[in-house]
PDB file of C-alpha atoms in Angstrom:
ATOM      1  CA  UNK A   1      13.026 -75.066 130.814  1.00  0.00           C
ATOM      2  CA  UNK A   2      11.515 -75.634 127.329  1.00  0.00           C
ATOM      3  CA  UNK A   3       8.457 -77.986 127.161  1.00  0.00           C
ATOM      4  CA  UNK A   4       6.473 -79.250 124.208  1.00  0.00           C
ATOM      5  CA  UNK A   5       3.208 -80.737 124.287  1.00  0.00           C
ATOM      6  CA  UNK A   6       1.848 -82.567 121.086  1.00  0.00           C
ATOM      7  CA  UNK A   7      -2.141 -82.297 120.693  1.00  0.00           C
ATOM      8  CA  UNK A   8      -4.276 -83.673 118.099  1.00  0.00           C
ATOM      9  CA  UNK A   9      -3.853 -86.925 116.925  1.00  0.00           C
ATOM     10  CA  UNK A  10      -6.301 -89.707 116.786  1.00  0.00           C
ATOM     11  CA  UNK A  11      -7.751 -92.366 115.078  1.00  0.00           C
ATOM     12  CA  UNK A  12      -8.897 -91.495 110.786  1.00  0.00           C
ATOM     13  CA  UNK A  13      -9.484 -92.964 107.777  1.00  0.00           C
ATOM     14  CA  UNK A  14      -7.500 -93.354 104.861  1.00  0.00           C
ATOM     15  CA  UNK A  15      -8.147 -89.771 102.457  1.00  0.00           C
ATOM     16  CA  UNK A  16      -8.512 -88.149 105.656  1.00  0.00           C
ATOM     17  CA  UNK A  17      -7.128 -84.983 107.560  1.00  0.00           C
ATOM     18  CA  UNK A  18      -5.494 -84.831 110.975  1.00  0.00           C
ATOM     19  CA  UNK A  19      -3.916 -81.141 111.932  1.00  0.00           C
ATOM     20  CA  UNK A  20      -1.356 -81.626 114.787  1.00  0.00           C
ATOM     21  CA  UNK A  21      -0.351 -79.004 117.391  1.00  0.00           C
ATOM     22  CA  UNK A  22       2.657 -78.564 119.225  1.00  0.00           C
ATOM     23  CA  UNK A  23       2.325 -75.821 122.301  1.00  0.00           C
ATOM     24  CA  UNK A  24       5.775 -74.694 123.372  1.00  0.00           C
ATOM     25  CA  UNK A  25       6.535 -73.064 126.430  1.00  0.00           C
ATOM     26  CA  UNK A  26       9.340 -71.915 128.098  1.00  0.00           C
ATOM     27  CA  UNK A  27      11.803 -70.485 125.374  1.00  0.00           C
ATOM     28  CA  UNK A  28      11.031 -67.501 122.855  1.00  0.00           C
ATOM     29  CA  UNK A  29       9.565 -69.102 120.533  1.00  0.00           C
ATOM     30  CA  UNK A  30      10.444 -67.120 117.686  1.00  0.00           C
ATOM     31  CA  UNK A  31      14.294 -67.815 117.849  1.00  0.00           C
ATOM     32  CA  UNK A  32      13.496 -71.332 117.359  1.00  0.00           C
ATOM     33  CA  UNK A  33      13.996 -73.857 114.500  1.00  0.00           C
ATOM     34  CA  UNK A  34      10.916 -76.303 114.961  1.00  0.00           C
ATOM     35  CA  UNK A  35       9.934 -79.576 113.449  1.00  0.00           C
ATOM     36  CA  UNK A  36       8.282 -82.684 113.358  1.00  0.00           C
ATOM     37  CA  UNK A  37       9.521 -86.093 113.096  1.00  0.00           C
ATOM     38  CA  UNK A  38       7.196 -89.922 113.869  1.00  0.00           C
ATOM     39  CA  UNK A  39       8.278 -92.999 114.059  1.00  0.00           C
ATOM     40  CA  UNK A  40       6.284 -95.949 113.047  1.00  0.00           C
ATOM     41  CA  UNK A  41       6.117 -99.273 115.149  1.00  0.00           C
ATOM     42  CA  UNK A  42       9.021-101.281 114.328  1.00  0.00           C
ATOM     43  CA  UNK A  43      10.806 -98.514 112.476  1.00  0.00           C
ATOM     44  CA  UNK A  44      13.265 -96.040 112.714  1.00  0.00           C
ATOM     45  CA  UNK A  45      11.782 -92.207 113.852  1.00  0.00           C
ATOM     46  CA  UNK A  46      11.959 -90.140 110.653  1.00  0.00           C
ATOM     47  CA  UNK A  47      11.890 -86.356 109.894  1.00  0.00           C
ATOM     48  CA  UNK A  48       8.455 -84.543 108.224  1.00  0.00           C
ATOM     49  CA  UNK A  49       8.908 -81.486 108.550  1.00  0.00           C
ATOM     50  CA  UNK A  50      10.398 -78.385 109.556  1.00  0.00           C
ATOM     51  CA  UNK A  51       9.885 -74.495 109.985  1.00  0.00           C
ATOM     52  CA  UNK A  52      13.041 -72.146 110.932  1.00  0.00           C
ATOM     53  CA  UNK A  53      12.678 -69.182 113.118  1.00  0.00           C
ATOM     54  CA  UNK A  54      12.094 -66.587 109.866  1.00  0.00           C
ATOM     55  CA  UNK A  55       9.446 -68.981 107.997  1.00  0.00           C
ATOM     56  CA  UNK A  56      11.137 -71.260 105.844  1.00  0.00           C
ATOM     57  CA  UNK A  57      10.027 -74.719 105.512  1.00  0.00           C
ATOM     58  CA  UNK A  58      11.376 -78.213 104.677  1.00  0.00           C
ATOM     59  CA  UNK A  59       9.874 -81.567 103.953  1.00  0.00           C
ATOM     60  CA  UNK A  60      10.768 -84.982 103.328  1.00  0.00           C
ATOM     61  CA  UNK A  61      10.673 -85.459  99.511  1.00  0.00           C
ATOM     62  CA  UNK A  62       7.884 -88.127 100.342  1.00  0.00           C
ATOM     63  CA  UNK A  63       5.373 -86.449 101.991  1.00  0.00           C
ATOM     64  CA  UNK A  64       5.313 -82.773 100.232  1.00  0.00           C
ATOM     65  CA  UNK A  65       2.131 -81.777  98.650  1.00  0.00           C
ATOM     66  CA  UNK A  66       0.361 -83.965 101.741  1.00  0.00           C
ATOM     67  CA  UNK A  67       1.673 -82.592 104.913  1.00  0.00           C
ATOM     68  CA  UNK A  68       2.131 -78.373 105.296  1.00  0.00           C
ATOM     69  CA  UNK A  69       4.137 -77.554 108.188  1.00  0.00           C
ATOM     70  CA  UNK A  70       2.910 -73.806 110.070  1.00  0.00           C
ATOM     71  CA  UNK A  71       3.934 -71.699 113.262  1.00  0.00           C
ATOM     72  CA  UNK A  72       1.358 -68.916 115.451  1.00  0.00           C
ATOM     73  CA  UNK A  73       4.170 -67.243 117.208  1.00  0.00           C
ATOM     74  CA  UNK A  74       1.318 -64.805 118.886  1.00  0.00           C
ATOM     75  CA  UNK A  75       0.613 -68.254 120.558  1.00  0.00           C
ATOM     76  CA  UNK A  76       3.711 -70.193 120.459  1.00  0.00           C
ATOM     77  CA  UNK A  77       2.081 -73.143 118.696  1.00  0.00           C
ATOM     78  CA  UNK A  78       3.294 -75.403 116.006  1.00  0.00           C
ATOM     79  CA  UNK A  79       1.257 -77.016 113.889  1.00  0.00           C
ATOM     80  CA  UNK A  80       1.383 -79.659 111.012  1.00  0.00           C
ATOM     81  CA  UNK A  81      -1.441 -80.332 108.675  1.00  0.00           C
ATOM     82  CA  UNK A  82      -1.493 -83.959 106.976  1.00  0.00           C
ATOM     83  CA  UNK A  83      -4.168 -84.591 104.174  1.00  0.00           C
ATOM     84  CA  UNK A  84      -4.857 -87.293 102.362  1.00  0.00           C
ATOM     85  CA  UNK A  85      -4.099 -89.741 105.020  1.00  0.00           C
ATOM     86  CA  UNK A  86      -2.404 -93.337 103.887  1.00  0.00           C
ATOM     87  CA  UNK A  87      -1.988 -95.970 106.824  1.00  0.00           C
ATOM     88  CA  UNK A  88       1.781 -95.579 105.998  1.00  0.00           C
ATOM     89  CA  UNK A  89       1.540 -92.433 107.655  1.00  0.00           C
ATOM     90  CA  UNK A  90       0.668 -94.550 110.997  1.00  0.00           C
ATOM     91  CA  UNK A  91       3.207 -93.143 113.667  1.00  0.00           C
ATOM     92  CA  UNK A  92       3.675 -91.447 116.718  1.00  0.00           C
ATOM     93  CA  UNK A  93       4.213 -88.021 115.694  1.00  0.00           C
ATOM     94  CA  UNK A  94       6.823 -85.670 117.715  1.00  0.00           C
ATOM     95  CA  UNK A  95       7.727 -82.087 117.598  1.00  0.00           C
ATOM     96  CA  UNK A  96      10.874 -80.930 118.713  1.00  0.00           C
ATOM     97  CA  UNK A  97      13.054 -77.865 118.924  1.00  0.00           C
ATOM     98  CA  UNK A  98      16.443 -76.448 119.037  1.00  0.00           C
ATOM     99  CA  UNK A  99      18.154 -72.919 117.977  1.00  0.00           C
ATOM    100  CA  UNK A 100      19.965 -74.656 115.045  1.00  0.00           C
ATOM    101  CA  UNK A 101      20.308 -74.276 110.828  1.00  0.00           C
ATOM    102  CA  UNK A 102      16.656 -75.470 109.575  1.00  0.00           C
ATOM    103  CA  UNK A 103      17.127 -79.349 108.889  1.00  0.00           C
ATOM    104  CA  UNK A 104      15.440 -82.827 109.906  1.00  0.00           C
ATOM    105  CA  UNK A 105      18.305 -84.394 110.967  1.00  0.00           C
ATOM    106  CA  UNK A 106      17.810 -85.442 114.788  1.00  0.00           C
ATOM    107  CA  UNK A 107      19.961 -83.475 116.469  1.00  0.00           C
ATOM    108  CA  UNK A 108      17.055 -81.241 118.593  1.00  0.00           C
ATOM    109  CA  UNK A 109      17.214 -80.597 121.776  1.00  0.00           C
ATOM    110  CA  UNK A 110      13.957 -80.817 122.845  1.00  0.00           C
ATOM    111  CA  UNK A 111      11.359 -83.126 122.112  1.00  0.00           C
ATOM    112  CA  UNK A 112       7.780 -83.414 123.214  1.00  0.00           C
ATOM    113  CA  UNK A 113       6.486 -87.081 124.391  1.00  0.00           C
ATOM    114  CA  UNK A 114       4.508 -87.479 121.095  1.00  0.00           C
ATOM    115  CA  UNK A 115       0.880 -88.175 119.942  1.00  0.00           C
ATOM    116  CA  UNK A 116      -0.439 -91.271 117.991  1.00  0.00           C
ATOM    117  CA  UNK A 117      -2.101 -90.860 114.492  1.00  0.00           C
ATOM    118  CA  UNK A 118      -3.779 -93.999 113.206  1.00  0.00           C
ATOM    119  CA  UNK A 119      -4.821 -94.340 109.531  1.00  0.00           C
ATOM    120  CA  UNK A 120      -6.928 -97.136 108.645  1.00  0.00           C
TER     121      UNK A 120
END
């Protein structure tokens, strides 16, 4: 049974850094496409970023340069690193996982419950 559990998140101000990690357990991590998506209040979830199994990465057009999406496979963690902080980027943040194509559309299969970054 594959489980994710989102860490990090908080409460920052705006120009600040936040680095979010995802611990995944119950899978081999390594044959994994991984990503993370957040979904503001009121809004529809959306897709950041995402790391397939061999390294490559993919980001919404909108928040590259910002965010840099990572993987420790010696730990199966995921992380994502946001700098420069706007309160746009106010959301719960999710990661999720599938054995899939890299990509941000929503089709995962598993999802962690998600962790709340605030930017004031």
């Amino acid at each position: 049974h594959v489980q994710l559990v989102e860490s990090g998140g908080g409460s920052v101000q705006a120009g600040g850094s936040l680095r979010l990690s995802c611990a995944v357990s119950g899978h081999t991590y390594s044959d994994y496409c991984m990503a993370w998506f957040r979904q503001a209040t009121g809004k529809a979830r959306e897709g950041v970023a995402a790391i397939s199994s061999s390294g490559r990465t993919i980001y919404t057009d909108s928040l590259k340069g910002r965010f840099t999406v990572s993987n420790e496979n010696a730990n199966n963690t995921l992380y994502l690193q946001m700098n420069s902080l706007k309160p746009e980027d106010t959301a719960i943040y999710y990661c999720a996982a599938d054995i899939r194509p890299l990509g941000l559309r929503q089709t995962y299969g598993y999802w962690g419950q998600g962790t709340q970054v605030t930017v004031s």
